[in-house]
Amino acid sequence: MPDIIHLLPDSIANQIAAGEVVQRPASAVKELLENSIDAGAKKIQLIIRDAGKQLIQIIDDGVGMSETDARMSLERHATSKIKNAEDLFRLRTMGFRGEALASIAAVSQMELRTRQSQNDLGTVIIVEGSEIKKQEPATSQVGTIILVKNLFYNIPARRNFLKGNPVEMKHIVDAFVQQALARPDLAFMLVHGDEVLFDVAPSKLSQRIVGLFGKGYQEQLAACQLETDLLKITGYVGRPESSKRTRGEQFLFVNNRFIRNNYLHHAVMNGFEGLLPEGSFPFYALFIELDPKHVDVNVHPTKTEIKFDDERSIYAYMRSAVKQALGAHNLSPTLDFSGDVNLMGKISDIQQQSHSQFYKEQTGEVPTRSAQNWEQLFEGLPVNRDDLKTERITEAEHNQVIRMESSINKGMEKPDTSEKILFQLQNKFIVREVSNGLMIINQQSAHERVLYDKFIRQLGQSKGVSQQALFPQTAEFSSSDFSLLMELEDELNALGFRFEVFGKTAILIQGLPIETTGQEKAVLEGLLEQFKANKQELQLPVRENLARSLAKRAALKTGQKLTSEQMSSLVAGLFSSSNPGFSPDGSTTFFIFETSKMEGYFSR
Ligand code: ADP
Ligand code: MG
């Protein structure tokens, strides 16, 4: 038998190692931020495109690297941070394994540009999938700029495994916030696309918290401070009343490194001693400082989990630090928000908005819009609240019945679509008066119907109206999607798409149907996805499928606010459509709450 064991080529070994270090764009972000911090940067800018799938760029003003170091930094197990095993127990840097850059370079197209202050020229290296494509002297500011493009471009399975942009972006924001909290003494900026999500100047921790989370946090922080022989604890906990129903704003740092540790989390919660509403989580940002020899960070490659040699003592100290903070009633005077800062200004409002919006979207952490709100409508009116409660149930039941009986299923006269006052209910329904009662229209289903009819017409005859892209976009597709695009080219043209072949599986998108919004590639991809799903589930004819898919993509969504002009034109469109009662996939578009039924509620 011949020998069959051989060593893996470096590029493959790197890819495998990368799997441990880089799971998603946010893991690369974390490593890059840590490197910039380790390099002594005072200002770190992070620029993200397409939730990090297309681009992660970091710009720091740290010490930079020499030509040789720049090249070495991309090798696995290459680090400037430890030399021997002893060093492992004295770690003060964030990184030390020398794996991050090699791993990221193995699974992306990377450009590294760096210069040290003593040199006039810096170095630029371009590397794709571990392969050095170019290294040469280059002009550069002092510090390091790294561009990570098309993460996982060479591992489609990984790339496909990534979640949608909001989810990936939330992970990135989390990673960013963790670092920005850990180092309030440094300036951080996070830009996504053309939106500045955060821009925070060096400040105290309290100001940093406000800068990242919004002004609302100003009043709710209680300072923690405890020092013993073993450790020092500093930071802030949120007041119990401001605690939230979801996790996500609990931050624990050990020697300025963000960590997760359920045991210590428990200690903090315990420190609140029954002050917390059931099932709620307080904000906290707590910093433990202790001699690194008591810490073993080497238990997990991404290093957010750590072990202590004396967990129990640390637990007890944490708990009592939190207790003391909450017991000290002088909550706000301990904070000093005196104002060098732009944090209080406009930017932080925007940040607060985008941040809390983010969390809302991601966690579904929206106040439950239940019965209470409904009752508020009656606030101040002489109504017996208990009666209201029972009434509410019957109303719900009635609604069911009304819906079933409503006359739409039996064929409808075309109502008079002019004049009558329209209003939007909860950004979901359009309500208008009709002769026999109140008509309630589902805006999304209605718009799908209107668009579907329009697209079918366009597919049948002339060309759809296209909006010309200002900058034509190239878009790469999988080969199966690309062939599908080619197959559908005529129909897509008729709908208003304009594109031409631009490479083996790429196209140049020059225009989109006027009805669509969003980024060119995303619109086409979304359409293809929908088309494929419909094809599989429903086996629709091509045109019917395309019209449906695009109608679904392009329709107004529930939650969108409409102007009264939009409402009138939608209602008019619906009632001149081929089938006003139903959306193309058969959902009801409206029903009528008949006056005769209403009268039932007021019977004397
Ligand atoms: P580690 O951080 O564990 O040492 P990395 O792969 O993250 O490993 O980085 C390798 C080396 O590259 C670092 O030890 C450091 O010397 C250098 N390096 C990485 N990023 C930067 C940066 N932004 N500025 C200066 N040097 C850097
Ligand atoms: Mg590192």
JSON list of N, CA, C and O in Angstrom, two decimals, residues 173-215:
[
{"chain": "A", "resi": 173, "resn": "VAL", "atom": "N", "xyz": [-23.09, 45.57, 14.70]},
{"chain": "A", "resi": 173, "resn": "VAL", "atom": "CA", "xyz": [-23.31, 46.66, 15.67]},
{"chain": "A", "resi": 173, "resn": "VAL", "atom": "C", "xyz": [-22.97, 46.16, 17.08]},
{"chain": "A", "resi": 173, "resn": "VAL", "atom": "O", "xyz": [-22.31, 46.86, 17.85]},
{"chain": "A", "resi": 174, "resn": "ASP", "atom": "N", "xyz": [-23.37, 44.95, 17.39]},
{"chain": "A", "resi": 174, "resn": "ASP", "atom": "CA", "xyz": [-23.03, 44.39, 18.72]},
{"chain": "A", "resi": 174, "resn": "ASP", "atom": "C", "xyz": [-21.52, 44.38, 18.92]},
{"chain": "A", "resi": 174, "resn": "ASP", "atom": "O", "xyz": [-21.02, 44.81, 19.95]},
{"chain": "A", "resi": 175, "resn": "ALA", "atom": "N", "xyz": [-20.80, 43.87, 17.93]},
{"chain": "A", "resi": 175, "resn": "ALA", "atom": "CA", "xyz": [-19.34, 43.78, 18.05]},
{"chain": "A", "resi": 175, "resn": "ALA", "atom": "C", "xyz": [-18.74, 45.17, 18.21]},
{"chain": "A", "resi": 175, "resn": "ALA", "atom": "O", "xyz": [-17.83, 45.40, 19.01]},
{"chain": "A", "resi": 176, "resn": "PHE", "atom": "N", "xyz": [-19.27, 46.11, 17.44]},
{"chain": "A", "resi": 176, "resn": "PHE", "atom": "CA", "xyz": [-18.78, 47.48, 17.50]},
{"chain": "A", "resi": 176, "resn": "PHE", "atom": "C", "xyz": [-19.05, 48.10, 18.87]},
{"chain": "A", "resi": 176, "resn": "PHE", "atom": "O", "xyz": [-18.16, 48.68, 19.50]},
{"chain": "A", "resi": 177, "resn": "VAL", "atom": "N", "xyz": [-20.27, 47.94, 19.33]},
{"chain": "A", "resi": 177, "resn": "VAL", "atom": "CA", "xyz": [-20.65, 48.53, 20.62]},
{"chain": "A", "resi": 177, "resn": "VAL", "atom": "C", "xyz": [-19.80, 47.95, 21.75]},
{"chain": "A", "resi": 177, "resn": "VAL", "atom": "O", "xyz": [-19.36, 48.67, 22.65]},
{"chain": "A", "resi": 178, "resn": "GLN", "atom": "N", "xyz": [-19.56, 46.66, 21.69]},
{"chain": "A", "resi": 178, "resn": "GLN", "atom": "CA", "xyz": [-18.72, 46.03, 22.72]},
{"chain": "A", "resi": 178, "resn": "GLN", "atom": "C", "xyz": [-17.35, 46.70, 22.79]},
{"chain": "A", "resi": 178, "resn": "GLN", "atom": "O", "xyz": [-16.85, 47.00, 23.87]},
{"chain": "A", "resi": 179, "resn": "GLN", "atom": "N", "xyz": [-16.74, 46.94, 21.63]},
{"chain": "A", "resi": 179, "resn": "GLN", "atom": "CA", "xyz": [-15.40, 47.53, 21.63]},
{"chain": "A", "resi": 179, "resn": "GLN", "atom": "C", "xyz": [-15.47, 49.01, 22.01]},
{"chain": "A", "resi": 179, "resn": "GLN", "atom": "O", "xyz": [-14.60, 49.52, 22.72]},
{"chain": "A", "resi": 180, "resn": "ALA", "atom": "N", "xyz": [-16.49, 49.69, 21.50]},
{"chain": "A", "resi": 180, "resn": "ALA", "atom": "CA", "xyz": [-16.59, 51.12, 21.76]},
{"chain": "A", "resi": 180, "resn": "ALA", "atom": "C", "xyz": [-16.86, 51.38, 23.25]},
{"chain": "A", "resi": 180, "resn": "ALA", "atom": "O", "xyz": [-16.44, 52.39, 23.79]},
{"chain": "A", "resi": 181, "resn": "LEU", "atom": "N", "xyz": [-17.55, 50.46, 23.88]},
{"chain": "A", "resi": 181, "resn": "LEU", "atom": "CA", "xyz": [-17.78, 50.58, 25.33]},
{"chain": "A", "resi": 181, "resn": "LEU", "atom": "C", "xyz": [-16.50, 50.27, 26.10]},
{"chain": "A", "resi": 181, "resn": "LEU", "atom": "O", "xyz": [-16.19, 50.90, 27.11]},
{"chain": "A", "resi": 182, "resn": "ALA", "atom": "N", "xyz": [-15.77, 49.26, 25.60]},
{"chain": "A", "resi": 182, "resn": "ALA", "atom": "CA", "xyz": [-14.56, 48.84, 26.30]},
{"chain": "A", "resi": 182, "resn": "ALA", "atom": "C", "xyz": [-13.54, 49.96, 26.34]},
{"chain": "A", "resi": 182, "resn": "ALA", "atom": "O", "xyz": [-12.77, 50.07, 27.30]},
{"chain": "A", "resi": 183, "resn": "ARG", "atom": "N", "xyz": [-13.53, 50.81, 25.31]},
{"chain": "A", "resi": 183, "resn": "ARG", "atom": "CA", "xyz": [-12.51, 51.84, 25.23]},
{"chain": "A", "resi": 183, "resn": "ARG", "atom": "C", "xyz": [-13.11, 53.22, 24.99]},
{"chain": "A", "resi": 183, "resn": "ARG", "atom": "O", "xyz": [-12.96, 53.79, 23.90]},
{"chain": "A", "resi": 184, "resn": "PRO", "atom": "N", "xyz": [-13.75, 53.79, 26.01]},
{"chain": "A", "resi": 184, "resn": "PRO", "atom": "CA", "xyz": [-14.32, 55.14, 25.82]},
{"chain": "A", "resi": 184, "resn": "PRO", "atom": "C", "xyz": [-13.25, 56.18, 25.54]},
{"chain": "A", "resi": 184, "resn": "PRO", "atom": "O", "xyz": [-13.55, 57.27, 25.05]},
{"chain": "A", "resi": 185, "resn": "ASP", "atom": "N", "xyz": [-11.99, 55.86, 25.84]},
{"chain": "A", "resi": 185, "resn": "ASP", "atom": "CA", "xyz": [-10.92, 56.83, 25.61]},
{"chain": "A", "resi": 185, "resn": "ASP", "atom": "C", "xyz": [-10.53, 56.95, 24.13]},
{"chain": "A", "resi": 185, "resn": "ASP", "atom": "O", "xyz": [-9.75, 57.81, 23.76]},
{"chain": "A", "resi": 186, "resn": "LEU", "atom": "N", "xyz": [-11.09, 56.09, 23.28]},
{"chain": "A", "resi": 186, "resn": "LEU", "atom": "CA", "xyz": [-10.78, 56.16, 21.85]},
{"chain": "A", "resi": 186, "resn": "LEU", "atom": "C", "xyz": [-11.99, 56.65, 21.06]},
{"chain": "A", "resi": 186, "resn": "LEU", "atom": "O", "xyz": [-13.12, 56.49, 21.50]},
{"chain": "A", "resi": 187, "resn": "ALA", "atom": "N", "xyz": [-11.72, 57.23, 19.89]},
{"chain": "A", "resi": 187, "resn": "ALA", "atom": "CA", "xyz": [-12.81, 57.66, 19.01]},
{"chain": "A", "resi": 187, "resn": "ALA", "atom": "C", "xyz": [-13.19, 56.52, 18.08]},
{"chain": "A", "resi": 187, "resn": "ALA", "atom": "O", "xyz": [-12.33, 55.84, 17.53]},
{"chain": "A", "resi": 188, "resn": "PHE", "atom": "N", "xyz": [-14.50, 56.31, 17.93]},
{"chain": "A", "resi": 188, "resn": "PHE", "atom": "CA", "xyz": [-14.98, 55.24, 17.05]},
{"chain": "A", "resi": 188, "resn": "PHE", "atom": "C", "xyz": [-16.04, 55.79, 16.11]},
{"chain": "A", "resi": 188, "resn": "PHE", "atom": "O", "xyz": [-16.84, 56.64, 16.49]},
{"chain": "A", "resi": 189, "resn": "MET", "atom": "N", "xyz": [-16.05, 55.22, 14.93]},
{"chain": "A", "resi": 189, "resn": "MET", "atom": "CA", "xyz": [-17.09, 55.60, 13.98]},
{"chain": "A", "resi": 189, "resn": "MET", "atom": "C", "xyz": [-17.54, 54.35, 13.24]},
{"chain": "A", "resi": 189, "resn": "MET", "atom": "O", "xyz": [-16.72, 53.51, 12.88]},
{"chain": "A", "resi": 190, "resn": "LEU", "atom": "N", "xyz": [-18.85, 54.23, 13.04]},
{"chain": "A", "resi": 190, "resn": "LEU", "atom": "CA", "xyz": [-19.37, 53.11, 12.26]},
{"chain": "A", "resi": 190, "resn": "LEU", "atom": "C", "xyz": [-20.30, 53.65, 11.18]},
{"chain": "A", "resi": 190, "resn": "LEU", "atom": "O", "xyz": [-21.27, 54.36, 11.47]},
{"chain": "A", "resi": 191, "resn": "VAL", "atom": "N", "xyz": [-19.98, 53.31, 9.95]},
{"chain": "A", "resi": 191, "resn": "VAL", "atom": "CA", "xyz": [-20.78, 53.75, 8.82]},
{"chain": "A", "resi": 191, "resn": "VAL", "atom": "C", "xyz": [-21.30, 52.51, 8.08]},
{"chain": "A", "resi": 191, "resn": "VAL", "atom": "O", "xyz": [-20.54, 51.59, 7.82]},
{"chain": "A", "resi": 192, "resn": "HIS", "atom": "N", "xyz": [-22.59, 52.49, 7.81]},
{"chain": "A", "resi": 192, "resn": "HIS", "atom": "CA", "xyz": [-23.13, 51.41, 6.99]},
{"chain": "A", "resi": 192, "resn": "HIS", "atom": "C", "xyz": [-23.73, 52.01, 5.73]},
{"chain": "A", "resi": 192, "resn": "HIS", "atom": "O", "xyz": [-24.66, 52.81, 5.82]},
{"chain": "A", "resi": 193, "resn": "GLY", "atom": "N", "xyz": [-23.23, 51.62, 4.57]},
{"chain": "A", "resi": 193, "resn": "GLY", "atom": "CA", "xyz": [-23.69, 52.24, 3.32]},
{"chain": "A", "resi": 193, "resn": "GLY", "atom": "C", "xyz": [-23.39, 53.73, 3.42]},
{"chain": "A", "resi": 193, "resn": "GLY", "atom": "O", "xyz": [-22.26, 54.12, 3.64]},
{"chain": "A", "resi": 194, "resn": "ASP", "atom": "N", "xyz": [-24.42, 54.56, 3.28]},
{"chain": "A", "resi": 194, "resn": "ASP", "atom": "CA", "xyz": [-24.14, 55.98, 3.45]},
{"chain": "A", "resi": 194, "resn": "ASP", "atom": "C", "xyz": [-24.73, 56.52, 4.75]},
{"chain": "A", "resi": 194, "resn": "ASP", "atom": "O", "xyz": [-24.95, 57.71, 4.88]},
{"chain": "A", "resi": 195, "resn": "GLU", "atom": "N", "xyz": [-24.96, 55.64, 5.70]},
{"chain": "A", "resi": 195, "resn": "GLU", "atom": "CA", "xyz": [-25.53, 56.09, 6.95]},
{"chain": "A", "resi": 195, "resn": "GLU", "atom": "C", "xyz": [-24.49, 56.00, 8.08]},
{"chain": "A", "resi": 195, "resn": "GLU", "atom": "O", "xyz": [-23.87, 54.96, 8.27]},
{"chain": "A", "resi": 196, "resn": "VAL", "atom": "N", "xyz": [-24.30, 57.10, 8.78]},
{"chain": "A", "resi": 196, "resn": "VAL", "atom": "CA", "xyz": [-23.41, 57.08, 9.93]},
{"chain": "A", "resi": 196, "resn": "VAL", "atom": "C", "xyz": [-24.21, 56.55, 11.12]},
{"chain": "A", "resi": 196, "resn": "VAL", "atom": "O", "xyz": [-25.12, 57.22, 11.60]},
{"chain": "A", "resi": 197, "resn": "LEU", "atom": "N", "xyz": [-23.88, 55.35, 11.56]},
{"chain": "A", "resi": 197, "resn": "LEU", "atom": "CA", "xyz": [-24.65, 54.78, 12.67]},
{"chain": "A", "resi": 197, "resn": "LEU", "atom": "C", "xyz": [-24.13, 55.29, 14.01]},
{"chain": "A", "resi": 197, "resn": "LEU", "atom": "O", "xyz": [-24.91, 55.54, 14.92]},
{"chain": "A", "resi": 198, "resn": "PHE", "atom": "N", "xyz": [-22.83, 55.41, 14.13]},
{"chain": "A", "resi": 198, "resn": "PHE", "atom": "CA", "xyz": [-22.23, 55.91, 15.37]},
{"chain": "A", "resi": 198, "resn": "PHE", "atom": "C", "xyz": [-21.02, 56.76, 15.03]},
{"chain": "A", "resi": 198, "resn": "PHE", "atom": "O", "xyz": [-20.29, 56.47, 14.10]},
{"chain": "A", "resi": 199, "resn": "ASP", "atom": "N", "xyz": [-20.82, 57.79, 15.85]},
{"chain": "A", "resi": 199, "resn": "ASP", "atom": "CA", "xyz": [-19.63, 58.60, 15.70]},
{"chain": "A", "resi": 199, "resn": "ASP", "atom": "C", "xyz": [-19.35, 59.19, 17.07]},
{"chain": "A", "resi": 199, "resn": "ASP", "atom": "O", "xyz": [-19.96, 60.16, 17.47]},
{"chain": "A", "resi": 200, "resn": "VAL", "atom": "N", "xyz": [-18.47, 58.54, 17.82]},
{"chain": "A", "resi": 200, "resn": "VAL", "atom": "CA", "xyz": [-18.30, 58.95, 19.21]},
{"chain": "A", "resi": 200, "resn": "VAL", "atom": "C", "xyz": [-16.86, 59.38, 19.47]},
{"chain": "A", "resi": 200, "resn": "VAL", "atom": "O", "xyz": [-15.90, 58.73, 19.07]},
{"chain": "A", "resi": 201, "resn": "ALA", "atom": "N", "xyz": [-16.76, 60.51, 20.15]},
{"chain": "A", "resi": 201, "resn": "ALA", "atom": "CA", "xyz": [-15.45, 61.08, 20.47]},
{"chain": "A", "resi": 201, "resn": "ALA", "atom": "C", "xyz": [-14.95, 60.48, 21.79]},
{"chain": "A", "resi": 201, "resn": "ALA", "atom": "O", "xyz": [-15.74, 59.94, 22.56]},
{"chain": "A", "resi": 202, "resn": "PRO", "atom": "N", "xyz": [-13.64, 60.59, 22.05]},
{"chain": "A", "resi": 202, "resn": "PRO", "atom": "CA", "xyz": [-13.12, 60.09, 23.32]},
{"chain": "A", "resi": 202, "resn": "PRO", "atom": "C", "xyz": [-13.85, 60.77, 24.48]},
{"chain": "A", "resi": 202, "resn": "PRO", "atom": "O", "xyz": [-14.11, 61.96, 24.44]},
{"chain": "A", "resi": 203, "resn": "SER", "atom": "N", "xyz": [-14.19, 60.01, 25.49]},
{"chain": "A", "resi": 203, "resn": "SER", "atom": "CA", "xyz": [-14.97, 60.59, 26.58]},
{"chain": "A", "resi": 203, "resn": "SER", "atom": "C", "xyz": [-14.89, 59.67, 27.79]},
{"chain": "A", "resi": 203, "resn": "SER", "atom": "O", "xyz": [-14.20, 58.67, 27.78]},
{"chain": "A", "resi": 204, "resn": "LYS", "atom": "N", "xyz": [-15.62, 60.05, 28.81]},
{"chain": "A", "resi": 204, "resn": "LYS", "atom": "CA", "xyz": [-15.75, 59.15, 29.96]},
{"chain": "A", "resi": 204, "resn": "LYS", "atom": "C", "xyz": [-16.74, 58.05, 29.62]},
{"chain": "A", "resi": 204, "resn": "LYS", "atom": "O", "xyz": [-17.55, 58.20, 28.72]},
{"chain": "A", "resi": 205, "resn": "LEU", "atom": "N", "xyz": [-16.73, 57.00, 30.42]},
{"chain": "A", "resi": 205, "resn": "LEU", "atom": "CA", "xyz": [-17.64, 55.88, 30.17]},
{"chain": "A", "resi": 205, "resn": "LEU", "atom": "C", "xyz": [-19.10, 56.33, 30.13]},
{"chain": "A", "resi": 205, "resn": "LEU", "atom": "O", "xyz": [-19.86, 55.93, 29.25]},
{"chain": "A", "resi": 206, "resn": "SER", "atom": "N", "xyz": [-19.49, 57.16, 31.10]},
{"chain": "A", "resi": 206, "resn": "SER", "atom": "CA", "xyz": [-20.91, 57.56, 31.16]},
{"chain": "A", "resi": 206, "resn": "SER", "atom": "C", "xyz": [-21.31, 58.25, 29.86]},
{"chain": "A", "resi": 206, "resn": "SER", "atom": "O", "xyz": [-22.38, 58.00, 29.30]},
{"chain": "A", "resi": 207, "resn": "GLN", "atom": "N", "xyz": [-20.42, 59.10, 29.36]},
{"chain": "A", "resi": 207, "resn": "GLN", "atom": "CA", "xyz": [-20.74, 59.80, 28.11]},
{"chain": "A", "resi": 207, "resn": "GLN", "atom": "C", "xyz": [-20.74, 58.84, 26.93]},
{"chain": "A", "resi": 207, "resn": "GLN", "atom": "O", "xyz": [-21.52, 58.98, 26.00]},
{"chain": "A", "resi": 208, "resn": "ARG", "atom": "N", "xyz": [-19.85, 57.87, 26.98]},
{"chain": "A", "resi": 208, "resn": "ARG", "atom": "CA", "xyz": [-19.82, 56.87, 25.91]},
{"chain": "A", "resi": 208, "resn": "ARG", "atom": "C", "xyz": [-21.12, 56.09, 25.87]},
{"chain": "A", "resi": 208, "resn": "ARG", "atom": "O", "xyz": [-21.67, 55.83, 24.80]},
{"chain": "A", "resi": 209, "resn": "ILE", "atom": "N", "xyz": [-21.63, 55.74, 27.03]},
{"chain": "A", "resi": 209, "resn": "ILE", "atom": "CA", "xyz": [-22.89, 54.98, 27.08]},
{"chain": "A", "resi": 209, "resn": "ILE", "atom": "C", "xyz": [-24.00, 55.80, 26.43]},
{"chain": "A", "resi": 209, "resn": "ILE", "atom": "O", "xyz": [-24.76, 55.30, 25.59]},
{"chain": "A", "resi": 210, "resn": "VAL", "atom": "N", "xyz": [-24.06, 57.07, 26.80]},
{"chain": "A", "resi": 210, "resn": "VAL", "atom": "CA", "xyz": [-25.08, 57.94, 26.21]},
{"chain": "A", "resi": 210, "resn": "VAL", "atom": "C", "xyz": [-24.87, 58.08, 24.71]},
{"chain": "A", "resi": 210, "resn": "VAL", "atom": "O", "xyz": [-25.81, 58.06, 23.91]},
{"chain": "A", "resi": 211, "resn": "GLY", "atom": "N", "xyz": [-23.60, 58.20, 24.31]},
{"chain": "A", "resi": 211, "resn": "GLY", "atom": "CA", "xyz": [-23.28, 58.34, 22.89]},
{"chain": "A", "resi": 211, "resn": "GLY", "atom": "C", "xyz": [-23.72, 57.13, 22.08]},
{"chain": "A", "resi": 211, "resn": "GLY", "atom": "O", "xyz": [-24.12, 57.25, 20.93]},
{"chain": "A", "resi": 212, "resn": "LEU", "atom": "N", "xyz": [-23.64, 55.97, 22.69]},
{"chain": "A", "resi": 212, "resn": "LEU", "atom": "CA", "xyz": [-23.97, 54.74, 21.96]},
{"chain": "A", "resi": 212, "resn": "LEU", "atom": "C", "xyz": [-25.44, 54.38, 22.06]},
{"chain": "A", "resi": 212, "resn": "LEU", "atom": "O", "xyz": [-26.04, 53.87, 21.12]},
{"chain": "A", "resi": 213, "resn": "PHE", "atom": "N", "xyz": [-26.02, 54.63, 23.22]},
{"chain": "A", "resi": 213, "resn": "PHE", "atom": "CA", "xyz": [-27.39, 54.13, 23.44]},
{"chain": "A", "resi": 213, "resn": "PHE", "atom": "C", "xyz": [-28.44, 55.23, 23.43]},
{"chain": "A", "resi": 213, "resn": "PHE", "atom": "O", "xyz": [-29.61, 54.96, 23.38]},
{"chain": "A", "resi": 214, "resn": "GLY", "atom": "N", "xyz": [-27.99, 56.46, 23.55]},
{"chain": "A", "resi": 214, "resn": "GLY", "atom": "CA", "xyz": [-28.95, 57.55, 23.50]},
{"chain": "A", "resi": 214, "resn": "GLY", "atom": "C", "xyz": [-29.10, 58.27, 24.82]},
{"chain": "A", "resi": 214, "resn": "GLY", "atom": "O", "xyz": [-28.76, 57.75, 25.87]},
{"chain": "A", "resi": 215, "resn": "LYS", "atom": "N", "xyz": [-29.63, 59.47, 24.73]},
{"chain": "A", "resi": 215, "resn": "LYS", "atom": "CA", "xyz": [-29.75, 60.35, 25.89]},
{"chain": "A", "resi": 215, "resn": "LYS", "atom": "C", "xyz": [-30.59, 59.75, 26.99]},
{"chain": "A", "resi": 215, "resn": "LYS", "atom": "O", "xyz": [-30.42, 60.08, 28.16]}
]
